[in-house]
mmCIF file of C-alpha atoms in Angstrom:
data_model
loop_
_atom_site.group_PDB
_atom_site.id
_atom_site.type_symbol
_atom_site.label_atom_id
_atom_site.label_comp_id
_atom_site.label_asym_id
_atom_site.label_seq_id
_atom_site.Cartn_x
_atom_site.Cartn_y
_atom_site.Cartn_z
ATOM 1 C CA UNK A 285 114.284 153.754 122.636
ATOM 2 C CA UNK A 286 117.124 155.428 124.550
ATOM 3 C CA UNK A 287 120.433 155.464 122.697
ATOM 4 C CA UNK A 288 123.701 154.190 124.119
ATOM 5 C CA UNK A 289 127.416 154.741 123.431
ATOM 6 C CA UNK A 290 130.230 152.460 124.573
ATOM 7 C CA UNK A 291 133.981 151.879 124.383
ATOM 8 C CA UNK A 292 134.769 148.840 122.245
ATOM 9 C CA UNK A 293 137.952 146.802 121.709
ATOM 10 C CA UNK A 294 138.625 146.703 117.957
ATOM 11 C CA UNK A 295 141.910 144.799 117.898
ATOM 12 C CA UNK A 296 145.391 145.185 119.413
ATOM 13 C CA UNK A 297 146.008 148.821 120.232
ATOM 14 C CA UNK A 298 142.628 150.031 118.988
ATOM 15 C CA UNK A 299 139.578 151.137 120.945
ATOM 16 C CA UNK A 300 136.648 153.122 119.582
ATOM 17 C CA UNK A 301 133.528 154.727 120.979
ATOM 18 C CA UNK A 302 130.522 153.378 119.074
ATOM 19 C CA UNK A 303 126.741 153.292 119.148
ATOM 20 C CA UNK A 304 125.470 150.167 120.861
ATOM 21 C CA UNK A 305 122.232 148.693 122.149
ATOM 22 C CA UNK A 306 120.531 150.039 125.239
ATOM 23 C CA UNK A 307 120.630 147.293 127.894
ATOM 24 C CA UNK A 308 117.687 145.041 128.641
ATOM 25 C CA UNK A 309 116.969 142.527 131.392
ATOM 26 C CA UNK A 310 118.229 139.654 129.268
ATOM 27 C CA UNK A 311 121.721 138.737 128.077
ATOM 28 C CA UNK A 312 121.903 138.916 124.301
ATOM 29 C CA UNK A 313 124.419 137.295 121.974
ATOM 30 C CA UNK A 314 127.469 139.371 121.181
ATOM 31 C CA UNK A 315 131.277 139.478 121.284
ATOM 32 C CA UNK A 316 132.550 137.594 124.304
ATOM 33 C CA UNK A 317 129.156 136.452 125.545
ATOM 34 C CA UNK A 318 129.318 132.847 126.658
ATOM 35 C CA UNK A 319 126.832 130.854 124.544
ATOM 36 C CA UNK A 320 125.417 129.296 127.695
ATOM 37 C CA UNK A 321 124.535 132.788 128.955
ATOM 38 C CA UNK A 322 122.700 133.927 125.806
ATOM 39 C CA UNK A 323 119.054 134.460 126.677
ATOM 40 C CA UNK A 324 119.720 134.483 130.401
ATOM 41 C CA UNK A 325 116.967 136.482 132.121
ATOM 42 C CA UNK A 326 117.983 139.138 134.659
ATOM 43 C CA UNK A 327 114.814 140.105 136.583
ATOM 44 C CA UNK A 328 117.044 140.765 139.599
ATOM 45 C CA UNK A 329 118.984 143.470 137.720
ATOM 46 C CA UNK A 330 118.959 147.219 137.399
ATOM 47 C CA UNK A 331 119.933 149.476 134.527
ATOM 48 C CA UNK A 332 122.305 152.277 135.472
ATOM 49 C CA UNK A 333 122.969 155.600 133.810
ATOM 50 C CA UNK A 334 126.709 155.634 134.249
ATOM 51 C CA UNK A 335 128.054 158.362 136.508
ATOM 52 C CA UNK A 336 131.713 157.341 136.218
ATOM 53 C CA UNK A 337 133.561 154.394 134.702
ATOM 54 C CA UNK A 338 137.311 154.073 134.856
ATOM 55 C CA UNK A 339 140.071 152.838 132.581
ATOM 56 C CA UNK A 340 141.904 150.005 134.337
ATOM 57 C CA UNK A 341 145.264 148.347 133.793
ATOM 58 C CA UNK A 342 143.399 145.080 133.374
ATOM 59 C CA UNK A 343 141.608 146.607 130.385
ATOM 60 C CA UNK A 344 144.997 147.517 128.950
ATOM 61 C CA UNK A 345 146.095 143.878 128.929
ATOM 62 C CA UNK A 346 143.233 143.157 126.530
ATOM 63 C CA UNK A 347 143.784 146.263 124.442
ATOM 64 C CA UNK A 348 147.453 145.360 124.004
ATOM 65 C CA UNK A 349 146.343 142.041 122.516
ATOM 66 C CA UNK A 350 147.662 140.040 125.444
ATOM 67 C CA UNK A 351 144.474 138.029 125.922
ATOM 68 C CA UNK A 352 141.977 136.210 123.715
ATOM 69 C CA UNK A 353 139.470 139.071 123.951
ATOM 70 C CA UNK A 354 137.292 139.169 120.803
ATOM 71 C CA UNK A 355 136.980 142.205 118.565
ATOM 72 C CA UNK A 356 133.809 144.095 119.427
ATOM 73 C CA UNK A 357 133.988 143.465 123.177
ATOM 74 C CA UNK A 358 132.496 146.354 125.170
ATOM 75 C CA UNK A 359 135.071 147.210 127.820
ATOM 76 C CA UNK A 360 134.828 148.395 131.386
ATOM 77 C CA UNK A 361 134.424 146.835 134.814
ATOM 78 C CA UNK A 362 134.785 149.876 137.093
ATOM 79 C CA UNK A 363 131.265 151.287 137.295
ATOM 80 C CA UNK A 364 129.434 153.856 139.399
ATOM 81 C CA UNK A 365 125.940 154.801 138.301
ATOM 82 C CA UNK A 366 122.446 156.071 138.940
ATOM 83 C CA UNK A 367 119.582 153.577 138.879
ATOM 84 C CA UNK A 368 117.176 154.404 136.056
ATOM 85 C CA UNK A 369 115.279 151.088 135.751
ATOM 86 C CA UNK A 370 114.714 148.214 138.171
ATOM 87 C CA UNK A 371 113.856 144.614 137.330
ATOM 88 C CA UNK A 372 110.702 143.008 138.759
ATOM 89 C CA UNK A 373 112.665 141.034 141.371
ATOM 90 C CA UNK A 374 114.528 144.042 142.783
ATOM 91 C CA UNK A 375 113.279 144.840 146.293
ATOM 92 C CA UNK A 376 115.757 147.288 147.837
ATOM 93 C CA UNK A 377 117.207 149.591 145.196
ATOM 94 C CA UNK A 378 115.100 152.387 143.755
ATOM 95 C CA UNK A 379 115.242 154.652 140.733
ATOM 96 C CA UNK A 380 117.494 157.594 141.568
ATOM 97 C CA UNK A 381 119.865 155.708 143.868
ATOM 98 C CA UNK A 382 123.568 156.205 143.147
ATOM 99 C CA UNK A 383 125.584 153.047 143.604
ATOM 100 C CA UNK A 384 129.043 151.590 143.309
ATOM 101 C CA UNK A 385 129.263 148.304 141.428
ATOM 102 C CA UNK A 386 131.931 145.730 142.370
ATOM 103 C CA UNK A 387 133.836 144.647 139.292
ATOM 104 C CA UNK A 388 133.310 140.997 140.166
ATOM 105 C CA UNK A 389 129.761 139.836 139.519
ATOM 106 C CA UNK A 390 128.307 137.622 142.228
ATOM 107 C CA UNK A 391 124.958 135.901 142.644
ATOM 108 C CA UNK A 392 124.749 136.037 146.445
ATOM 109 C CA UNK A 393 123.259 132.539 146.442
ATOM 110 C CA UNK A 394 126.082 130.057 145.860
ATOM 111 C CA UNK A 395 128.396 128.411 148.374
ATOM 112 C CA UNK A 396 131.250 130.828 147.648
ATOM 113 C CA UNK A 397 129.152 133.980 147.807
ATOM 114 C CA UNK A 398 127.643 132.903 151.121
ATOM 115 C CA UNK A 399 131.140 132.678 152.611
ATOM 116 C CA UNK A 400 132.230 136.053 151.225
ATOM 117 C CA UNK A 401 134.233 134.725 148.266
ATOM 118 C CA UNK A 402 132.430 136.902 145.767
ATOM 119 C CA UNK A 403 135.392 136.979 143.375
ATOM 120 C CA UNK A 404 134.793 133.304 142.590
ATOM 121 C CA UNK A 405 131.002 133.095 142.364
ATOM 122 C CA UNK A 406 129.890 129.752 140.960
ATOM 123 C CA UNK A 407 126.747 130.854 139.119
ATOM 124 C CA UNK A 408 127.618 133.759 136.830
ATOM 125 C CA UNK A 409 130.209 132.276 134.465
ATOM 126 C CA UNK A 410 129.549 128.910 132.826
ATOM 127 C CA UNK A 411 133.268 128.279 132.193
ATOM 128 C CA UNK A 412 134.939 128.907 135.539
ATOM 129 C CA UNK A 413 134.356 130.470 138.960
ATOM 130 C CA UNK A 414 134.306 134.244 138.917
ATOM 131 C CA UNK A 415 133.012 136.865 136.536
ATOM 132 C CA UNK A 416 133.382 140.537 135.646
ATOM 133 C CA UNK A 417 131.877 143.125 133.327
ATOM 134 C CA UNK A 418 133.450 143.630 129.923
ATOM 135 C CA UNK A 419 136.251 141.121 130.371
ATOM 136 C CA UNK A 420 137.522 138.182 128.370
ATOM 137 C CA UNK A 421 136.401 134.709 129.507
ATOM 138 C CA UNK A 422 134.315 136.188 132.323
ATOM 139 C CA UNK A 423 130.883 135.059 131.185
ATOM 140 C CA UNK A 424 130.125 137.772 128.679
ATOM 141 C CA UNK A 425 128.472 140.351 130.910
ATOM 142 C CA UNK A 426 128.511 143.595 128.947
ATOM 143 C CA UNK A 427 131.081 146.196 130.000
ATOM 144 C CA UNK A 428 130.370 149.463 131.719
ATOM 145 C CA UNK A 429 132.452 151.977 129.745
ATOM 146 C CA UNK A 430 129.149 153.122 128.332
ATOM 147 C CA UNK A 431 126.327 155.548 128.914
ATOM 148 C CA UNK A 432 124.095 152.762 130.277
ATOM 149 C CA UNK A 433 124.846 149.326 131.722
ATOM 150 C CA UNK A 434 122.972 146.346 133.186
ATOM 151 C CA UNK A 435 123.901 145.176 136.696
ATOM 152 C CA UNK A 436 122.610 141.696 137.651
ATOM 153 C CA UNK A 437 121.711 140.555 141.179
ATOM 154 C CA UNK A 438 121.584 144.249 141.920
ATOM 155 C CA UNK A 439 120.271 144.211 145.492
ATOM 156 C CA UNK A 440 123.257 142.026 146.350
ATOM 157 C CA UNK A 441 125.949 143.543 144.142
ATOM 158 C CA UNK A 442 125.342 147.282 144.275
ATOM 159 C CA UNK A 443 126.590 149.435 147.156
ATOM 160 C CA UNK A 444 124.186 152.337 147.632
ATOM 161 C CA UNK A 445 125.664 155.656 148.712
ATOM 162 C CA UNK A 446 123.764 157.058 151.697
ATOM 163 C CA UNK A 447 123.469 160.654 150.432
ATOM 164 C CA UNK A 448 123.261 161.671 146.786
ATOM 165 C CA UNK A 449 124.748 165.160 147.150
ATOM 166 C CA UNK A 450 127.621 163.917 149.296
ATOM 167 C CA UNK A 451 128.294 161.101 146.832
ATOM 168 C CA UNK A 452 128.485 163.450 143.856
ATOM 169 C CA UNK A 453 130.759 165.793 145.818
ATOM 170 C CA UNK A 454 133.198 162.934 146.523
ATOM 171 C CA UNK A 455 132.604 160.976 143.333
ATOM 172 C CA UNK A 456 136.241 160.946 142.172
ATOM 173 C CA UNK A 457 137.118 159.110 145.388
ATOM 174 C CA UNK A 458 134.022 156.915 145.464
ATOM 175 C CA UNK A 459 134.486 155.747 141.875
ATOM 176 C CA UNK A 460 137.606 153.888 143.054
ATOM 177 C CA UNK A 461 135.423 151.582 145.185
ATOM 178 C CA UNK A 462 134.449 149.480 142.166
ATOM 179 C CA UNK A 463 137.932 148.004 141.833
ATOM 180 C CA UNK A 464 141.302 149.562 142.501
ATOM 181 C CA UNK A 465 140.813 150.765 146.073
ATOM 182 C CA UNK A 466 139.437 147.445 147.389
ATOM 183 C CA UNK A 467 141.945 145.579 145.199
ATOM 184 C CA UNK A 468 144.866 147.544 146.604
ATOM 185 C CA UNK A 469 143.450 147.205 150.109
ATOM 186 C CA UNK A 470 143.059 143.443 149.605
ATOM 187 C CA UNK A 471 146.699 143.272 148.570
ATOM 188 C CA UNK A 472 147.718 145.067 151.743
ATOM 189 C CA UNK A 473 145.456 143.014 154.006
ATOM 190 C CA UNK A 474 146.580 139.688 152.561
ATOM 191 C CA UNK A 475 150.205 140.808 152.889
ATOM 192 C CA UNK A 476 149.566 141.208 156.607
ATOM 193 C CA UNK A 477 150.034 144.970 156.766
ATOM 194 C CA UNK A 478 149.307 146.434 160.182
ATOM 195 C CA UNK A 479 150.411 149.132 162.582
ATOM 196 C CA UNK A 480 154.167 149.611 162.309
ATOM 197 C CA UNK A 481 154.668 147.393 159.254
ATOM 198 C CA UNK A 482 157.334 148.047 156.675
ATOM 199 C CA UNK A 483 155.825 147.484 153.240
ATOM 200 C CA UNK A 484 157.134 147.170 149.707
ATOM 201 C CA UNK A 485 154.725 147.676 146.798
ATOM 202 C CA UNK A 486 155.916 146.541 143.376
ATOM 203 C CA UNK A 487 154.351 148.773 140.742
ATOM 204 C CA UNK A 488 153.292 152.428 140.883
ATOM 205 C CA UNK A 489 150.313 152.185 138.561
ATOM 206 C CA UNK A 490 146.855 152.944 139.976
ATOM 207 C CA UNK A 491 146.519 149.603 141.809
ATOM 208 C CA UNK A 492 149.992 149.940 143.285
ATOM 209 C CA UNK A 493 149.260 153.486 144.425
ATOM 210 C CA UNK A 494 145.948 152.324 145.885
ATOM 211 C CA UNK A 495 147.791 149.525 147.700
ATOM 212 C CA UNK A 496 150.279 152.043 149.075
ATOM 213 C CA UNK A 497 147.495 154.340 150.293
ATOM 214 C CA UNK A 498 145.762 151.312 151.795
ATOM 215 C CA UNK A 499 148.921 150.296 153.655
ATOM 216 C CA UNK A 500 149.087 153.785 155.132
ATOM 217 C CA UNK A 501 145.413 153.541 156.128
ATOM 218 C CA UNK A 502 146.193 150.241 157.878
ATOM 219 C CA UNK A 503 148.948 151.867 159.918
ATOM 220 C CA UNK A 504 152.165 150.983 158.093
ATOM 221 C CA UNK A 505 155.270 152.696 159.428
ATOM 222 C CA UNK A 506 156.832 153.086 155.990
ATOM 223 C CA UNK A 507 155.634 152.236 152.494
ATOM 224 C CA UNK A 508 158.188 151.813 149.717
ATOM 225 C CA UNK A 509 156.974 151.770 146.100
ATOM 226 C CA UNK A 510 159.128 150.449 143.247
ATOM 227 C CA UNK A 511 158.734 151.078 139.526
ATOM 228 C CA UNK A 512 160.644 151.945 136.348
ATOM 229 C CA UNK A 513 158.487 155.002 135.607
ATOM 230 C CA UNK A 514 159.719 158.175 137.316
ATOM 231 C CA UNK A 515 156.428 160.039 136.827
ATOM 232 C CA UNK A 516 154.572 157.289 138.647
ATOM 233 C CA UNK A 517 157.208 157.198 141.403
ATOM 234 C CA UNK A 518 156.768 160.949 141.800
ATOM 235 C CA UNK A 519 153.042 160.352 142.237
ATOM 236 C CA UNK A 520 153.806 157.837 145.015
ATOM 237 C CA UNK A 521 156.033 160.355 146.761
ATOM 238 C CA UNK A 522 153.247 162.947 146.585
ATOM 239 C CA UNK A 523 151.392 161.231 149.436
ATOM 240 C CA UNK A 524 154.313 160.209 151.593
ATOM 241 C CA UNK A 525 155.711 157.007 150.116
ATOM 242 C CA UNK A 526 159.391 156.217 149.776
ATOM 243 C CA UNK A 527 160.336 155.078 146.276
ATOM 244 C CA UNK A 528 162.953 153.026 144.484
ATOM 245 C CA UNK A 529 163.797 152.868 140.792
ATOM 246 C CA UNK A 530 163.971 149.132 140.157
ATOM 247 C CA UNK A 531 166.177 149.763 137.145
ATOM 248 C CA UNK A 532 168.899 151.178 139.407
ATOM 249 C CA UNK A 533 169.719 147.997 141.329
ATOM 250 C CA UNK A 534 168.201 145.079 143.176
ATOM 251 C CA UNK A 535 165.232 145.640 145.457
ATOM 252 C CA UNK A 536 166.988 144.291 148.605
ATOM 253 C CA UNK A 537 170.012 146.523 148.028
ATOM 254 C CA UNK A 538 167.843 149.603 147.668
ATOM 255 C CA UNK A 539 165.784 148.669 150.716
ATOM 256 C CA UNK A 540 168.999 148.664 152.759
ATOM 257 C CA UNK A 541 169.592 152.275 151.741
ATOM 258 C CA UNK A 542 166.098 153.247 152.906
ATOM 259 C CA UNK A 543 165.437 150.975 155.874
ATOM 260 C CA UNK A 544 168.840 149.700 156.960
ATOM 261 C CA UNK A 545 167.786 146.128 156.199
ATOM 262 C CA UNK A 546 167.204 144.283 152.888
ATOM 263 C CA UNK A 547 163.709 143.046 153.701
ATOM 264 C CA UNK A 548 160.238 144.291 154.582
ATOM 265 C CA UNK A 549 157.499 142.794 156.721
ATOM 266 C CA UNK A 550 154.943 142.726 153.906
ATOM 267 C CA UNK A 551 155.060 142.904 150.110
ATOM 268 C CA UNK A 552 152.488 143.505 147.370
ATOM 269 C CA UNK A 553 152.677 142.598 143.679
ATOM 270 C CA UNK A 554 150.682 145.245 141.820
ATOM 271 C CA UNK A 555 152.313 144.519 138.455
ATOM 272 C CA UNK A 556 151.201 141.083 137.269
ATOM 273 C CA UNK A 557 152.117 139.075 134.210
ATOM 274 C CA UNK A 558 153.454 141.895 132.024
ATOM 275 C CA UNK A 559 156.306 142.560 134.455
ATOM 276 C CA UNK A 560 159.665 143.693 133.132
ATOM 277 C CA UNK A 561 163.157 142.922 134.303
ATOM 278 C CA UNK A 562 165.361 145.486 135.968
ATOM 279 C CA UNK A 563 166.674 147.952 133.419
ATOM 280 C CA UNK A 564 165.301 150.685 131.204
ATOM 281 C CA UNK A 565 164.208 150.999 127.596
ATOM 282 C CA UNK A 566 165.442 148.127 125.475
ATOM 283 C CA UNK A 567 167.136 146.618 128.527
ATOM 284 C CA UNK A 568 163.816 146.234 130.368
ATOM 285 C CA UNK A 569 162.835 142.948 128.772
ATOM 286 C CA UNK A 570 159.565 141.289 129.702
ATOM 287 C CA UNK A 571 160.072 138.726 132.452
ATOM 288 C CA UNK A 572 156.704 137.677 133.882
ATOM 289 C CA UNK A 573 158.036 136.086 137.083
ATOM 290 C CA UNK A 574 160.573 138.768 137.950
ATOM 291 C CA UNK A 575 158.364 140.672 140.407
ATOM 292 C CA UNK A 576 157.274 137.577 142.313
ATOM 293 C CA UNK A 577 160.860 136.345 142.596
ATOM 294 C CA UNK A 578 162.067 139.761 143.751
ATOM 295 C CA UNK A 579 159.331 139.901 146.371
ATOM 296 C CA UNK A 580 160.317 136.529 147.766
ATOM 297 C CA UNK A 581 163.854 137.847 148.157
ATOM 298 C CA UNK A 582 162.661 141.104 149.733
ATOM 299 C CA UNK A 583 160.094 139.756 152.212
ATOM 300 C CA UNK A 584 161.257 138.773 155.692
ATOM 301 C CA UNK A 585 160.932 135.166 156.829
ATOM 302 C CA UNK A 586 157.415 134.463 158.045
ATOM 303 C CA UNK A 587 156.032 137.387 156.054
ATOM 304 C CA UNK A 588 153.352 137.454 153.398
ATOM 305 C CA UNK A 589 152.938 138.570 149.801
ATOM 306 C CA UNK A 590 149.629 139.905 148.506
ATOM 307 C CA UNK A 591 149.243 139.452 144.747
ATOM 308 C CA UNK A 592 146.471 141.657 143.336
ATOM 309 C CA UNK A 593 148.446 141.961 140.075
ATOM 310 C CA UNK A 594 146.777 140.036 137.250
ATOM 311 C CA UNK A 595 148.081 136.680 136.019
ATOM 312 C CA UNK A 596 146.365 134.820 133.176
ATOM 313 C CA UNK A 597 146.028 131.289 131.844
ATOM 314 C CA UNK A 598 146.135 132.292 128.174
ATOM 315 C CA UNK A 599 148.586 134.955 126.954
ATOM 316 C CA UNK A 600 149.141 134.867 123.186
ATOM 317 C CA UNK A 601 151.802 137.585 123.404
ATOM 318 C CA UNK A 602 153.929 135.935 126.083
ATOM 319 C CA UNK A 603 157.709 135.729 125.844
ATOM 320 C CA UNK A 604 157.824 131.910 125.834
ATOM 321 C CA UNK A 605 155.600 128.864 125.459
ATOM 322 C CA UNK A 606 155.295 128.275 129.190
ATOM 323 C CA UNK A 607 154.213 131.844 129.920
ATOM 324 C CA UNK A 608 151.587 131.593 127.175
ATOM 325 C CA UNK A 609 149.656 129.237 129.473
ATOM 326 C CA UNK A 610 150.534 131.054 132.696
ATOM 327 C CA UNK A 611 153.407 128.762 133.715
ATOM 328 C CA UNK A 612 156.125 130.930 135.261
ATOM 329 C CA UNK A 613 159.628 130.112 136.464
ATOM 330 C CA UNK A 614 159.247 130.846 140.159
ATOM 331 C CA UNK A 615 161.897 130.458 142.841
ATOM 332 C CA UNK A 616 159.381 128.747 145.080
ATOM 333 C CA UNK A 617 162.168 127.165 147.089
ATOM 334 C CA UNK A 618 163.022 130.601 148.456
ATOM 335 C CA UNK A 619 159.423 131.191 149.432
ATOM 336 C CA UNK A 620 159.179 127.781 151.084
ATOM 337 C CA UNK A 621 162.459 128.169 152.971
ATOM 338 C CA UNK A 622 161.329 131.551 154.332
ATOM 339 C CA UNK A 623 157.822 130.276 155.242
ATOM 340 C CA UNK A 624 156.186 132.976 153.159
ATOM 341 C CA UNK A 625 152.445 133.155 152.569
ATOM 342 C CA UNK A 626 150.908 134.055 149.191
ATOM 343 C CA UNK A 627 147.402 135.233 148.327
ATOM 344 C CA UNK A 628 146.334 135.491 144.696
ATOM 345 C CA UNK A 629 143.160 136.011 142.694
ATOM 346 C CA UNK A 630 140.416 138.561 142.226
ATOM 347 C CA UNK A 631 139.727 140.826 145.165
ATOM 348 C CA UNK A 632 136.331 140.043 146.738
ATOM 349 C CA UNK A 633 135.289 143.694 146.512
ATOM 350 C CA UNK A 634 132.216 143.329 148.696
ATOM 351 C CA UNK A 635 134.431 142.299 151.617
ATOM 352 C CA UNK A 636 135.842 145.813 151.786
ATOM 353 C CA UNK A 637 133.855 148.344 149.791
ATOM 354 C CA UNK A 638 131.432 149.532 152.463
ATOM 355 C CA UNK A 639 134.205 150.095 155.013
ATOM 356 C CA UNK A 640 136.300 151.955 152.447
ATOM 357 C CA UNK A 641 133.267 154.020 151.460
ATOM 358 C CA UNK A 642 132.956 155.120 155.071
ATOM 359 C CA UNK A 643 136.650 156.003 155.190
ATOM 360 C CA UNK A 644 136.167 158.203 152.121
ATOM 361 C CA UNK A 645 132.975 159.850 153.350
ATOM 362 C CA UNK A 646 134.596 160.688 156.691
ATOM 363 C CA UNK A 647 137.811 162.009 155.117
ATOM 364 C CA UNK A 648 140.104 159.280 156.388
ATOM 365 C CA UNK A 649 141.668 158.792 152.958
ATOM 366 C CA UNK A 650 142.017 160.742 149.704
ATOM 367 C CA UNK A 651 142.307 157.931 147.200
ATOM 368 C CA UNK A 652 141.513 160.056 144.119
ATOM 369 C CA UNK A 653 144.423 162.363 144.917
ATOM 370 C CA UNK A 654 146.722 159.388 145.555
ATOM 371 C CA UNK A 655 146.058 157.877 142.114
ATOM 372 C CA UNK A 656 145.772 161.242 140.314
ATOM 373 C CA UNK A 657 142.181 160.688 139.180
ATOM 374 C CA UNK A 658 141.414 162.725 136.071
ATOM 375 C CA UNK A 659 137.948 162.893 134.464
ATOM 376 C CA UNK A 660 137.630 162.882 130.676
ATOM 377 C CA UNK A 661 134.620 162.577 128.343
ATOM 378 C CA UNK A 662 133.610 159.131 127.112
ATOM 379 C CA UNK A 663 134.536 160.178 123.580
ATOM 380 C CA UNK A 664 138.124 160.760 124.762
ATOM 381 C CA UNK A 665 138.513 157.151 125.888
ATOM 382 C CA UNK A 666 140.907 156.262 123.014
ATOM 383 C CA UNK A 667 143.208 159.078 124.118
ATOM 384 C CA UNK A 668 142.978 157.947 127.734
ATOM 385 C CA UNK A 669 143.911 154.385 126.777
ATOM 386 C CA UNK A 670 146.833 155.597 124.675
ATOM 387 C CA UNK A 671 148.247 157.917 127.324
ATOM 388 C CA UNK A 672 147.791 155.366 130.102
ATOM 389 C CA UNK A 673 149.511 152.718 128.003
ATOM 390 C CA UNK A 674 152.415 155.131 127.452
ATOM 391 C CA UNK A 675 152.909 155.364 131.218
ATOM 392 C CA UNK A 676 150.891 158.408 132.282
ATOM 393 C CA UNK A 677 150.757 158.709 136.063
ATOM 394 C CA UNK A 678 147.007 159.160 135.855
ATOM 395 C CA UNK A 679 143.846 157.234 136.651
ATOM 396 C CA UNK A 680 141.470 158.170 133.842
ATOM 397 C CA UNK A 681 137.824 158.466 134.886
ATOM 398 C CA UNK A 682 135.318 158.461 132.020
ATOM 399 C CA UNK A 683 132.338 160.788 132.353
ATOM 400 C CA UNK A 684 129.717 159.467 129.909
ATOM 401 C CA UNK A 685 126.696 161.475 131.040
ATOM 402 C CA UNK A 686 128.091 164.786 132.255
ATOM 403 C CA UNK A 687 127.823 164.230 136.000
ATOM 404 C CA UNK A 688 131.385 165.557 136.461
ATOM 405 C CA UNK A 689 132.907 168.822 135.246
ATOM 406 C CA UNK A 690 135.919 168.246 132.966
#
């Protein structure tokens, strides 16, 4: 039998690369697998030899111990791979195809999937709508930071690249289609970004940078990115964004210096529940609602806020009892008085990934350059997690099977 290696969560702050089982067309019991999914047959699936699989900020929340993720969970929901086996019910995909896999798993059959709400599929997670690979409380589908991975409902979920050679040539861009590029784009779309918009993006991590690049692709007049990390702000400036250091003063005050007014047309929260208050070092205390409240202040009346940043219902490391169950102290009165719109939740990747693929293939966007995509071997995943957690302005791309040069 073919061997397999995977990145596994071993407790707060610890990930290891270990030997693991080669995937089969049936969900087996294991860390994080929902008991109701054990034994679930997957004749509609394919097995991929992983071409690229990326380290995501959402993975970091688990690795920091900020979720109820169990020890032994195989991580990874950003997957691009080559089909090496097809299940008996697969009709379209063939061995040798290279595909992008949306991080949210969808059946293509339920009411939500049929209306394009693939981030909240009703059939893949027994506990709640929505599912993902290698993620806590998401049904127990095995993660893709591995040499091989199973993809269910593959004809529906997988996006096939039209030309193998072209795909491998642009793979550092195309690997972003599994999550952060559509997620950032979703944030920009739901914030109402269009031609001539002024946009503020909170957070200069990979999703924030992807949101900024997406806003530019949508025709924004100016994109301002805010963060506490100067290296990440420098990365935002590298592709034409304005930046503000949120530790140097309030967002509205700094917007005045850049735009002449204290508000923008559209705002995007690319930070999520581990947000920190204005200030640096010891002064930058965790304040999970601070970004959302700042965005309500900084968004013009009648505007919209896209919220691709992750918020959770169970955070054992939260700063207070309310935040431990996802209850945040929001200034909703400000949002109501200004008639602001809010969009939250998982990005429905399939709504955008084909269009963004075409933008990449026809050189309309350079998303890998925007997020500073850097390939590393699978065995270097612990280093990638550590450096990313320390604030590296880098999107680490794991290369389990040698498709990419290092």
